[in-house]
Amino acid sequence: MNDVVPPGRFVENLFEFRPPPGLSQKESRKNVVIVGAGPIGLAAALELANHQVHSVVLDSRAAPSEGSKAICWSKRSLEIFDRIGIGDRAVEKGVTWQVGRTYHRDREIFNFNLLSDTGHKRPAFINLQQYYVEQFLTERATENSFVDLRFANRVVGIEEDPHSVTIEIETQSGSYRLRTDWLLACDGVRSSIRSMKGLEFEGEVFEERFLITDIEMRAEFPPERRFWFEPTFHNGQSALLHKQPDNIYRIDLQLGAGADPAKERRPDEVKRRIERVVGTSDFRIEWVSVYTFQCRRLAGFVHGRVLFAGDSAHVVSPFGARGGNGGLQDVDSLCWRLAAIVHGRAGPELMRAYDRERVFAADENIANSTRTTKFMTPADGWERIMRDQLLRLATHSEFARAWVNSGRLSVPCIYESAGADDAGLPAQSRPGAVAPDAPQGKGWLIDQLGVQPAVMGIGCEPPAIPGARAFRIEVNESVRSRYLGARDRAVYLVRPDQVIAARWAKHLPAGIEAEHSAIWKEP
Amino acid sequence: MTERSKPTESFGAHDAIYDELLSAYYGLSTDRQRQLTASLLICLCHRIGSREEISRALAEARASLPDDTVR
Ligand SMILES: Cc1cc2nc3c(=O)[nH]c(=O)nc-3n(C[C@H](O)[C@H](O)[C@H](O)COP(=O)(O)OP(=O)(O)OC[C@H]3O[C@@H](n4cnc5c(N)ncnc54)[C@H](O)[C@@H]3O)c2cc1C
C-alpha cells in the first residue's frame, strides 16, 4: 500500500551511491564480501570488524528499507547489539516490555511477566522498528574503517572456484567485479545468491493470510504484548497488538486462507478492521501489508566459499520473534570462526561447526514457530477441536494456560557440546549455552566477556592460558544460582561468542588447554 | 499387556475406571464426545507429565487401530 509515508526520519545521504573503486580499476581480492545490508549483513560486518576482519557490504537499496518487519528484539540480540555498538541506542529508543497478555474471546486467560528473572543488564525484550535498527547499524558501519559499505550495488552473478568467489555487481554507473575468499549471503528471504546457486528451501508454507499494519495513534496503551484468540472484534480470528516507539502500534490480524489480499489492503477496509481493535478512529495508518508465512530452511548453510545467514538461510513465521533474533545468533556463531579462518588460526573446515550449530538452532526456531502457527490457524477437524478445547480448558484449569501457544519468544538454543562438564553445576550454564549475565559491582558480567575467549574463576583463581583472558568474577546471589549451584567454586571457559565451552568444579581445571584449542577445531 | 500393569491390582479398579469413562460420555452428541476426548487427553497428559510415557501410550493406542487394509 503506497499512500503510506515510509519512515522519513533518516539522514538521506547515509544510503547514497558513491562510485566504488572497482568501476575504474580492478580491486584487490577481498577476504569477505557480504551481500545484503539488512540487520544480519550489517551486524556481521560489525562483528567481523570486532575481530579485525575487513569486509565489503553490498546492497541494491539506495534508501532505508521500508515497512513493517521486525519489531521485537530479544535480550540476546541486545547483548549482540552491545558488542557492535548500538545496544544503548536501541534500548533508549525502544519500548521495553515485560508483560504479555493472552485473551480468549474477550477474556484474559493468562499473562506472563518476562521480568521475573532479574539481574541482567538487558531486558527480555524491546520493541523497536527494524528501520531504526538498520539505521543505527548503518551509521556504525559507515564510521567503521573495517567496513566498506556500498548501497545501490546490486549483485547479479557469481562464479565460484574452490578457493574464491567472483561477484558481478551492477550500479547506476556501470558494472564491476569483486573477487573474495568468502561470500556471506545475507540477502534475505528472496536471496538472489540462493537462486543463483539453484538452492531451495525445505519446509512448510502456511496458506493463512495475515494483515500486518503499523498505525500511529496517541493512546495510553500500556507497553504490553496482547494476543487474542477469537476476539469478538475480529470475527473469530486471532489478533496481536504491540506498542512501538513514536506512538506507533503494530497490529497483526489473521485473515483466513480465503482472504483476498487486494481487498484487504484497501485503506477503508483496513481502517474498518483497526477501528474495531483499538476502539477509536483517531489514528493514522503508517504501513499495511498482507503476508503469508513459511517455516523453512536451506538443507545446509555452508556451500564451499558461500555462507548463508539470516533470512537467506531460514525463515519463520513472526509469532515468536525468531527471524531477526535467530539471524543475529547466526552472526554470533559465524563471525569469530570466519575471523579465525581469515587470520589463519583455523582451516576452512571450521565452517562445518557453524553449519551444524545454526542448522540445529534453525530447526528449533522452525519447530517453535510452526507449532505456534498451527495453534493459531488449526485445520478443520481434529486440530481445531483440540485447539478450541485447550482454550476452553485454560479458562478454568491453571495448568492448561501454559499449553496455550500464542508464540514462544526467541531465546538462544543450547548447542550440543562435548565440552568438559560437572553435574553439580547449574543446567542453564552448561557447555553449549550462552553465558548467563549477572550483576558485577556496578556493571555486568556480559560486558566483561568480550570477543576473546575468557576463563572465569568463580570462588577461585582462574588459570592463565595463552590467548584467553582470565579473570575472577564477583560471587553474588545471581552468580551463585547461575554458575555454581551446589558447588562452591568453578572455572568456566567461554568462547568468543560468549557460549560456554567447558566448565570444571573439581580437578580444576583438568585439560583446559585442550578444551581451549578445541574451540577452533572441527572434529 | 504392558509391563506396567501391576498383577496385584484388582480387576475391580479397571472395571470401575472403564465404567466411569463410559458414563462420562453417555448422552453426549458425537461432537461433544470429541470435545470431551480432546480435553480429557490434555488433562491426562498433564497428569502423566512424562513425554516418554505419553509417546508410549500413544504408540500402544495407535497399534490398536483396526488395520486400514481390512477396512
Ligand atoms: C511481518 C514481519 C514481522 C517480523 N517481526 C519480527 C520480530 O519481531 N523480531 C524478529 O527478530 N524478526 C522479525 N521478523 C523477521 C525479520 O524481519 C527478518 O528475519 C530480518 O529482516 C532478516 O534480516 P536479513 O538481514 O537476513 O534480511 P533482509 O532484512 O531481508 O535484508 C536483505 C538485504 O539484502 C539486500 N539484497 C537482496 N538481494 C540483493 C542483491 N542481489 N544484491 C544486493 N543486495 C541485495 C536487500 O536489499 C536487503 O537490504 C519479522 C518479519 C516480518 C515479515
XYZ file of C-alpha atoms and ligand atoms in Angstrom:
647
model
C 0.000 0.000 0.000
C 1.608 3.166 -1.056
C -0.309 6.094 0.296
C 1.744 5.396 3.372
C 4.714 7.579 4.129
C 7.776 5.427 4.549
C 9.724 6.352 7.661
C 11.211 9.657 6.602
C 13.255 10.213 9.697
C 16.611 9.413 8.225
C 19.763 11.077 7.208
C 19.261 10.619 3.494
C 22.848 10.594 2.311
C 23.595 7.584 4.501
C 22.346 5.414 1.687
C 23.744 7.461 -1.163
C 25.517 5.818 -4.060
C 29.238 6.514 -4.172
C 31.045 5.147 -7.218
C 33.050 2.148 -5.987
C 36.751 1.908 -6.926
C 36.030 -1.225 -8.962
C 34.329 0.858 -11.637
C 37.619 2.478 -12.654
C 40.202 -0.154 -11.760
C 40.431 -3.745 -10.669
C 40.059 -4.016 -6.902
C 42.305 -6.136 -4.708
C 40.974 -9.516 -3.656
C 38.792 -9.304 -0.555
C 38.677 -11.537 2.499
C 34.932 -11.239 2.957
C 32.133 -9.754 0.859
C 28.691 -9.551 2.429
C 25.650 -9.383 0.173
C 22.811 -7.560 1.928
C 22.843 -4.650 4.377
C 19.802 -5.765 6.338
C 20.211 -6.289 10.065
C 22.086 -9.551 9.585
C 24.586 -8.401 6.962
C 25.375 -5.207 8.863
C 25.698 -6.999 12.187
C 28.052 -9.496 10.540
C 30.240 -6.716 9.123
C 30.483 -5.037 12.524
C 31.176 -8.252 14.377
C 33.870 -9.173 11.840
C 35.324 -5.702 12.450
C 35.445 -6.535 16.173
C 37.728 -9.367 15.093
C 39.828 -7.125 12.821
C 38.414 -8.532 9.610
C 37.686 -6.189 6.700
C 34.551 -6.668 4.671
C 32.709 -5.098 1.749
C 28.940 -4.918 2.190
C 26.813 -4.662 -0.970
C 23.139 -3.745 -1.047
C 20.933 -2.955 -4.002
C 18.889 -0.487 -1.953
C 19.620 3.237 -2.020
C 17.210 4.131 0.778
C 16.190 2.828 4.178
C 14.211 -0.378 3.915
C 10.507 0.125 4.145
C 7.645 -1.268 6.043
C 6.549 -3.409 8.902
C 9.042 -6.070 9.603
C 10.794 -6.964 12.858
C 9.837 -5.109 15.999
C 10.704 -7.447 18.899
C 14.395 -7.751 19.757
C 15.410 -10.282 22.365
C 17.794 -9.966 25.265
C 20.381 -11.972 23.373
C 20.088 -9.648 20.376
C 20.567 -6.673 22.678
C 23.713 -8.273 24.047
C 24.957 -8.700 20.484
C 23.958 -5.084 19.768
C 26.085 -4.069 22.747
C 29.102 -5.745 21.215
C 28.595 -3.973 17.898
C 27.918 -0.612 19.451
C 24.180 0.005 19.193
C 22.886 -1.554 22.438
C 22.341 1.674 24.343
C 20.721 3.440 21.429
C 18.390 0.545 20.759
C 17.289 0.309 24.376
C 16.898 4.089 24.763
C 14.808 4.391 21.635
C 12.920 1.130 22.065
C 9.911 0.291 24.183
C 10.868 -2.160 26.913
C 8.056 -4.545 27.694
C 7.697 -7.421 30.105
C 4.051 -8.281 30.239
C 2.236 -10.411 27.723
C -1.491 -10.981 27.971
C -3.416 -13.692 26.181
C -7.151 -13.482 25.700
C -9.759 -15.941 24.535
C -12.790 -14.201 23.127
C -12.667 -11.044 25.188
C -11.495 -12.540 28.415
C -7.908 -12.643 29.620
C -6.906 -16.248 30.177
C -3.418 -15.630 31.425
C -0.495 -13.251 31.421
C 3.243 -13.629 31.782
C 5.894 -11.299 33.089
C 9.273 -11.710 31.440
C 10.984 -9.725 34.157
C 10.570 -12.410 36.775
C 14.257 -13.215 36.306
C 16.163 -10.061 37.272
C 19.883 -9.408 37.426
C 20.518 -8.992 33.698
C 21.855 -5.881 32.015
C 19.329 -6.108 29.213
C 15.586 -6.658 29.364
C 13.998 -9.794 27.933
C 12.551 -7.811 25.013
C 12.300 -4.390 23.487
C 10.132 -3.262 20.608
C 11.875 -1.162 18.014
C 11.107 -0.784 14.322
C 13.534 -2.683 12.109
C 14.262 0.502 10.141
C 15.715 2.060 13.286
C 17.916 -0.948 13.930
C 19.112 -0.771 10.335
C 19.732 2.951 10.607
C 21.784 2.588 13.796
C 23.772 -0.272 12.289
C 24.294 1.643 9.042
C 25.650 4.628 10.930
C 28.027 2.406 12.879
C 29.161 0.624 9.752
C 29.783 3.925 7.986
C 32.063 5.046 10.813
C 33.938 1.767 10.986
C 37.156 1.585 9.000
C 36.890 -2.191 8.646
C 33.554 -1.917 6.843
C 33.233 -0.768 3.234
C 29.505 -0.245 2.807
C 28.157 0.158 -0.721
C 24.496 0.920 -1.310
C 22.937 0.870 -4.781
C 25.284 -2.020 -5.641
C 23.314 -4.989 -6.927
C 24.829 -8.446 -7.161
C 23.786 -10.020 -10.440
C 26.042 -13.026 -10.739
C 28.656 -15.175 -9.053
C 31.370 -17.512 -10.267
C 32.964 -19.932 -7.878
C 36.196 -21.857 -7.716
C 37.374 -23.944 -4.765
C 39.107 -21.025 -3.061
C 37.228 -17.895 -4.043
C 34.073 -16.352 -5.409
C 33.956 -13.705 -8.124
C 30.972 -11.412 -7.850
C 29.359 -9.482 -10.678
C 27.914 -6.177 -9.488
C 25.699 -3.632 -11.225
C 25.475 0.043 -10.330
C 23.915 3.092 -11.940
C 27.357 3.972 -13.293
C 28.210 0.570 -14.681
C 29.245 -2.920 -13.669
C 32.324 -4.273 -11.946
C 33.622 -7.417 -10.328
C 34.978 -8.315 -6.928
C 36.890 -11.420 -6.038
C 36.656 -12.654 -2.470
C 37.781 -15.572 -0.339
C 34.355 -15.750 1.310
C 30.927 -14.580 0.285
C 28.385 -14.092 3.034
C 24.860 -14.233 1.618
C 22.709 -12.080 3.902
C 20.353 -11.137 1.118
C 17.104 -12.030 2.779
C 14.204 -14.351 2.243
C 14.230 -13.950 -1.542
C 18.008 -14.389 -1.643
C 19.379 -13.949 -5.110
C 22.541 -15.843 -4.159
C 20.372 -18.789 -3.167
C 18.688 -18.817 -6.558
C 21.952 -18.242 -8.442
C 23.209 -21.401 -6.772
C 19.965 -23.220 -7.503
C 19.341 -23.961 -3.843
C 15.869 -24.309 -2.431
C 14.170 -24.007 0.930
C 12.665 -27.086 2.531
C 9.750 -27.000 4.949
C 6.212 -25.826 5.497
C 4.365 -22.969 3.854
C 1.149 -21.788 5.501
C -1.785 -20.601 3.462
C -3.323 -18.423 6.104
C -3.103 -14.716 5.336
C -2.268 -12.103 7.920
C -2.769 -8.384 7.750
C 0.196 -6.635 9.347
C -0.174 -2.967 9.985
C 1.546 -0.160 11.835
C -0.596 2.731 12.968
C 0.250 5.993 14.630
C -2.072 6.739 17.497
C -1.956 8.828 20.634
C -3.168 6.373 23.231
C -2.172 5.347 26.671
C -1.993 1.657 25.923
C 0.474 0.025 28.281
C 3.702 -1.382 26.805
C 2.411 -4.938 26.742
C 2.038 -7.672 24.179
C -1.625 -8.505 23.794
C -2.829 -11.537 21.924
C -6.428 -12.537 21.289
C -7.799 -15.857 20.174
C -11.197 -15.382 18.541
C -11.901 -11.879 19.800
C -15.433 -10.605 19.183
C -13.945 -7.537 17.496
C -12.371 -9.681 14.817
C -14.723 -12.497 13.835
C -13.184 -15.481 15.472
C -9.682 -14.978 14.057
C -6.613 -14.058 16.087
C -5.161 -10.617 16.733
C -1.913 -9.275 18.166
C -1.134 -5.779 19.417
C 2.321 -4.396 20.224
C 3.484 -0.941 21.188
C 6.457 0.626 19.396
C 8.275 3.944 19.825
C 6.877 7.192 18.330
C 3.265 6.274 19.233
C 3.316 3.517 16.659
C 1.348 0.336 17.274
C 1.746 -2.945 15.444
C -1.408 -4.905 14.784
C -1.420 -8.387 13.270
C -4.776 -9.720 12.176
C -5.388 -13.217 10.947
C -7.495 -13.083 7.810
C -8.034 -16.707 6.954
C -6.767 -18.652 3.966
C -9.513 -17.431 1.649
C -8.895 -13.720 2.119
C -8.382 -11.540 -0.933
C -5.159 -9.591 -0.312
C -6.015 -6.783 -2.730
C -9.304 -6.150 -0.977
C -7.801 -6.463 2.498
C -5.152 -3.869 1.737
C -7.733 -1.265 0.734
C -7.449 1.670 3.153
C -11.174 1.749 4.027
C -11.124 -1.983 4.711
C -8.042 -1.744 6.890
C -9.399 1.255 8.743
C -12.641 -0.517 9.494
C -10.848 -3.513 10.951
C -8.440 -1.471 13.026
C -11.150 0.716 14.478
C -12.676 -2.373 15.958
C -9.371 -3.409 17.538
C -8.400 -0.087 19.100
C -11.868 1.296 19.690
C -11.241 4.656 18.029
C -10.887 6.091 14.548
C -8.302 8.605 15.665
C -5.201 7.033 14.128
C -3.071 7.242 11.024
C -2.048 4.171 9.075
C 1.696 4.108 8.600
C 2.077 0.830 6.790
C -0.058 -2.106 5.712
C 0.775 -5.355 4.109
C -0.653 -8.815 3.766
C 1.671 -11.711 4.468
C 1.560 -15.448 4.300
C 4.165 -17.222 6.357
C 6.548 -20.091 5.960
C 8.818 -22.060 8.249
C 11.622 -23.314 6.041
C 15.366 -23.537 5.710
C 18.175 -24.495 3.401
C 19.443 -28.014 3.923
C 22.861 -26.558 4.743
C 24.178 -23.038 5.310
C 27.744 -23.593 4.100
C 28.311 -24.161 0.376
C 32.020 -24.058 -0.354
C 33.027 -20.415 -0.086
C 29.422 -19.197 0.041
C 27.897 -18.894 3.511
C 24.237 -18.204 4.249
C 22.976 -16.364 7.333
C 19.685 -14.778 8.366
C 16.564 -14.996 6.212
C 18.506 -16.228 3.196
C 19.208 -19.395 5.190
C 15.975 -19.862 7.123
C 12.644 -18.186 7.544
C 9.928 -18.490 10.174
C 6.514 -17.016 10.903
C 6.916 -13.991 13.158
C 4.961 -15.037 16.246
C 7.941 -15.960 18.378
C 10.146 -13.171 17.002
C 12.615 -15.815 15.955
C 13.501 -14.495 12.480
C 15.734 -11.499 13.051
C 16.761 -12.654 16.501
C 17.704 -16.055 15.123
C 19.663 -14.403 12.328
C 21.650 -12.321 14.787
C 22.586 -15.512 16.558
C 23.853 -16.842 13.214
C 26.154 -13.834 13.156
C 27.285 -14.736 16.653
C 28.181 -18.282 15.726
C 29.700 -17.388 12.360
C 31.908 -14.331 12.695
C 34.565 -15.357 15.208
C 35.023 -18.575 13.294
C 35.306 -16.836 9.961
C 37.773 -14.395 11.530
C 39.861 -17.292 12.799
C 39.978 -18.730 9.286
C 40.848 -15.363 7.715
C 43.627 -14.865 10.271
C 44.966 -18.355 9.593
C 44.258 -19.675 13.057
C 41.814 -22.311 11.748
C 41.130 -24.085 8.497
C 38.026 -23.660 6.326
C 36.596 -26.871 7.782
C 35.721 -24.837 10.896
C 32.729 -23.569 8.923
C 31.195 -27.002 9.414
C 30.762 -26.089 13.077
C 28.794 -23.006 12.067
C 26.635 -25.110 9.799
C 25.984 -27.715 12.463
C 25.139 -25.253 15.222
C 22.926 -22.978 13.214
C 21.046 -25.720 11.384
C 20.284 -27.159 14.812
C 19.162 -23.717 16.007
C 17.096 -23.094 12.880
C 15.292 -26.382 13.458
C 14.442 -25.328 16.988
C 13.171 -21.965 15.741
C 11.241 -23.609 12.938
C 9.685 -26.179 15.298
C 8.565 -23.472 17.711
C 7.235 -21.163 15.033
C 5.473 -23.974 13.188
C 3.736 -25.157 16.335
C 2.554 -21.644 17.122
C 1.297 -21.097 13.601
C -0.582 -24.399 13.728
C -2.093 -23.478 17.059
C -3.250 -20.141 15.702
C -4.550 -21.491 12.435
C -5.801 -25.007 13.183
C -7.026 -27.069 10.262
C -10.679 -28.047 10.356
C -11.318 -31.269 12.195
C -9.153 -32.620 14.945
C -6.637 -29.716 15.038
C -9.456 -27.267 15.587
C -11.218 -29.378 18.213
C -8.000 -29.756 20.195
C -7.157 -26.059 19.942
C -10.603 -24.854 20.925
C -10.857 -27.284 23.815
C -7.451 -26.272 25.110
C -8.530 -22.631 25.087
C -11.715 -23.511 26.945
C -9.822 -25.634 29.426
C -7.379 -22.796 30.041
C -10.071 -20.515 31.384
C -10.567 -22.726 34.418
C -7.584 -25.078 34.646
C -4.458 -23.201 35.531
C -2.070 -25.790 34.100
C -3.575 -25.511 30.624
C -2.612 -21.847 30.319
C 0.983 -22.795 29.710
C -0.211 -25.008 26.851
C -1.829 -22.093 25.061
C 0.577 -21.187 22.290
C 0.403 -17.592 21.098
C 4.140 -17.508 20.408
C 7.201 -18.949 22.134
C 9.512 -15.997 22.280
C 13.051 -16.195 20.995
C 15.724 -17.429 23.341
C 19.117 -18.753 22.245
C 19.206 -22.507 21.832
C 21.689 -24.595 23.767
C 24.124 -26.201 21.354
C 25.189 -29.778 21.679
C 28.629 -29.775 23.232
C 31.253 -32.317 24.137
C 32.992 -29.833 26.438
C 34.056 -30.886 29.944
C 31.189 -30.622 32.397
C 30.384 -31.144 36.053
C 26.977 -32.478 37.031
C 26.820 -30.410 40.208
C 26.795 -27.123 38.291
C 23.527 -25.477 37.126
C 21.964 -26.694 33.882
C 21.413 -23.182 32.481
C 25.160 -22.560 32.160
C 26.132 -25.948 30.743
C 28.533 -26.198 27.802
C 26.731 -25.057 24.657
C 24.654 -22.394 26.442
C 25.192 -18.658 26.154
C 26.857 -17.476 29.364
C 24.051 -16.038 31.507
C 24.505 -12.434 32.521
C 24.799 -11.398 36.190
C 25.470 -8.182 38.070
C 29.142 -7.419 38.836
C 29.665 -4.453 41.133
C 28.151 -1.535 39.269
C 28.460 -3.328 35.925
C 27.576 -6.604 34.258
C 29.244 -9.896 33.574
C 28.195 -9.837 29.919
C 30.288 -6.696 29.364
C 33.355 -8.403 30.794
C 33.052 -11.179 28.245
C 34.455 -9.559 25.133
C 35.094 -11.129 21.772
C 38.123 -13.068 23.007
C 37.861 -16.405 24.772
C 37.627 -15.993 28.528
C 38.497 -18.088 31.550
C 36.389 -17.165 34.550
C 37.315 -18.124 38.064
C 34.324 -18.264 40.374
C 35.325 -18.560 44.002
C 38.881 -19.379 42.867
C 41.735 -18.023 40.773
C 41.352 -18.845 37.077
C 44.340 -20.478 35.412
C 46.180 -18.351 32.871
C 46.288 -19.828 29.381
C 47.789 -18.173 26.318
C 45.270 -16.472 24.054
C 42.461 -16.207 26.588
C 41.608 -13.527 29.092
C 41.491 -14.913 32.610
C 39.651 -13.130 35.386
C 37.968 -13.780 38.661
C 34.351 -12.738 38.988
C 32.435 -11.456 41.960
C 30.324 -14.124 43.617
C 26.839 -12.881 44.436
C 23.420 -14.413 44.528
C 22.883 -14.325 40.748
C 26.319 -15.800 40.079
C 25.709 -18.493 42.660
C 22.409 -19.581 41.173
C 23.501 -19.271 37.524
C 27.080 -20.583 37.781
C 27.662 -22.502 40.993
C 24.547 -24.383 42.032
C 25.619 -26.987 44.545
C 29.355 -26.203 44.171
C 31.389 -23.554 45.947
C 33.859 -22.843 43.179
C 34.172 -23.353 39.449
C 36.173 -22.452 36.371
C 34.360 -21.633 33.124
C 35.880 -21.462 29.657
C 33.852 -19.151 27.400
C 34.051 -18.949 23.592
C 34.394 -15.684 21.651
C 30.610 -15.704 21.083
C 30.042 -15.912 24.830
C 28.920 -19.508 24.620
C 30.239 -21.733 27.390
C 32.810 -24.188 26.030
C 33.643 -26.188 29.152
C 33.494 -25.947 32.931
C 35.020 -27.566 35.958
C 34.142 -27.674 39.641
C 36.567 -30.360 40.773
C 40.039 -31.221 39.477
C 40.293 -27.585 38.463
C 40.724 -27.345 35.508
C 41.990 -30.532 34.014
C 42.603 -30.361 30.279
C 41.678 -26.700 29.916
C 44.341 -26.110 27.272
C 42.989 -28.910 25.132
C 39.468 -27.562 25.548
C 40.732 -24.118 24.590
C 42.309 -25.283 21.350
C 39.256 -27.439 20.613
C 37.256 -24.221 20.209
C 38.941 -23.671 16.840
C 38.908 -27.265 15.694
C 36.236 -29.103 13.861
C 36.428 -32.805 14.589
C -0.375 -56.039 28.006
C 2.272 -53.657 29.365
C 4.913 -54.415 31.947
C 3.463 -51.596 33.936
C 0.082 -53.116 34.704
C 0.603 -54.464 38.165
C -0.557 -58.046 38.694
C -1.637 -57.174 42.234
C -4.103 -54.594 41.010
C -7.635 -55.851 41.360
C -9.762 -56.136 38.276
C -12.369 -54.180 40.129
C -10.381 -50.966 39.792
C -10.040 -51.264 35.986
C -13.670 -52.119 35.660
C -14.685 -49.117 37.709
C -12.477 -46.770 35.646
C -13.796 -48.207 32.408
C -17.280 -47.673 33.685
C -16.530 -44.083 34.616
C -15.147 -43.416 31.147
C -18.305 -44.760 29.575
C -20.610 -42.842 31.887
C -18.859 -39.560 31.181
C -19.793 -39.889 27.518
C -23.397 -41.054 27.855
C -25.901 -38.646 26.456
C -23.345 -36.508 24.606
C -23.606 -35.802 20.900
C -20.738 -37.050 18.756
C -19.364 -33.508 18.579
C -19.401 -33.095 22.317
C -17.847 -36.515 22.753
C -14.921 -35.448 20.599
C -14.596 -32.248 22.569
C -14.566 -34.130 25.816
C -11.952 -36.522 24.456
C -9.747 -33.597 23.480
C -9.964 -32.012 26.914
C -9.539 -35.298 28.679
C -6.413 -36.086 26.666
C -4.837 -32.797 27.602
C -5.705 -33.267 31.288
C -4.358 -36.805 31.303
C -1.147 -35.762 29.574
C -0.701 -33.054 32.132
C -1.141 -35.547 34.947
C 1.203 -38.094 33.408
C 3.785 -35.404 32.771
C 6.434 -37.561 31.138
C 6.742 -37.122 27.387
C 8.159 -40.601 27.094
C 5.216 -42.214 28.852
C 2.804 -40.304 26.671
C 4.593 -41.345 23.483
C 4.469 -44.942 24.621
C 0.778 -44.727 25.422
C 0.156 -43.131 22.043
C 2.058 -45.875 20.266
C 0.100 -48.535 22.147
C -3.174 -46.876 21.279
C -2.237 -46.477 17.622
C -1.316 -50.108 17.376
C -4.855 -50.961 18.400
C -6.445 -49.192 15.425
C -8.126 -51.616 13.043
C -5.979 -52.396 10.043
C -6.544 -49.983 7.158
C -6.382 -52.716 4.544
C -9.062 -54.713 6.295
C -11.339 -51.681 6.452
C 5.743 -9.026 9.465
C 7.072 -9.438 9.991
C 7.345 -9.284 11.340
C 8.571 -9.671 11.849
N 8.810 -9.499 13.181
C 9.992 -9.860 13.692
C 10.301 -9.607 15.051
O 9.502 -9.033 15.784
N 11.522 -9.980 15.517
C 12.439 -10.574 14.707
O 13.520 -10.895 15.192
N 12.202 -10.813 13.401
C 11.002 -10.462 12.887
N 10.773 -10.644 11.543
C 11.818 -11.233 10.700
C 12.884 -10.203 10.304
O 12.288 -9.093 9.690
C 13.884 -10.844 9.353
O 14.337 -12.030 9.952
C 15.063 -9.949 9.035
O 14.708 -8.886 8.219
C 16.162 -10.728 8.333
O 17.232 -9.884 8.082
P 18.257 -10.172 6.902
O 19.321 -9.164 7.070
O 18.588 -11.615 6.889
O 17.432 -9.939 5.563
P 16.734 -8.607 4.989
O 16.329 -7.721 6.090
O 15.700 -9.079 4.063
O 17.891 -7.886 4.182
C 18.357 -8.383 2.958
C 19.050 -7.271 2.212
O 19.675 -7.827 1.072
C 19.547 -6.926 0.004
N 19.662 -7.671 -1.260
C 18.862 -8.666 -1.711
N 19.300 -9.116 -2.891
C 20.396 -8.399 -3.202
C 21.293 -8.395 -4.313
N 21.149 -9.250 -5.347
N 22.315 -7.521 -4.317
C 22.474 -6.656 -3.288
N 21.659 -6.631 -2.212
C 20.642 -7.485 -2.187
C 18.172 -6.305 0.217
O 18.077 -5.034 -0.420
C 18.091 -6.199 1.719
O 18.502 -4.944 2.204
C 9.544 -10.248 11.003
C 9.278 -10.396 9.643
C 8.065 -9.994 9.132
C 7.815 -10.140 7.690
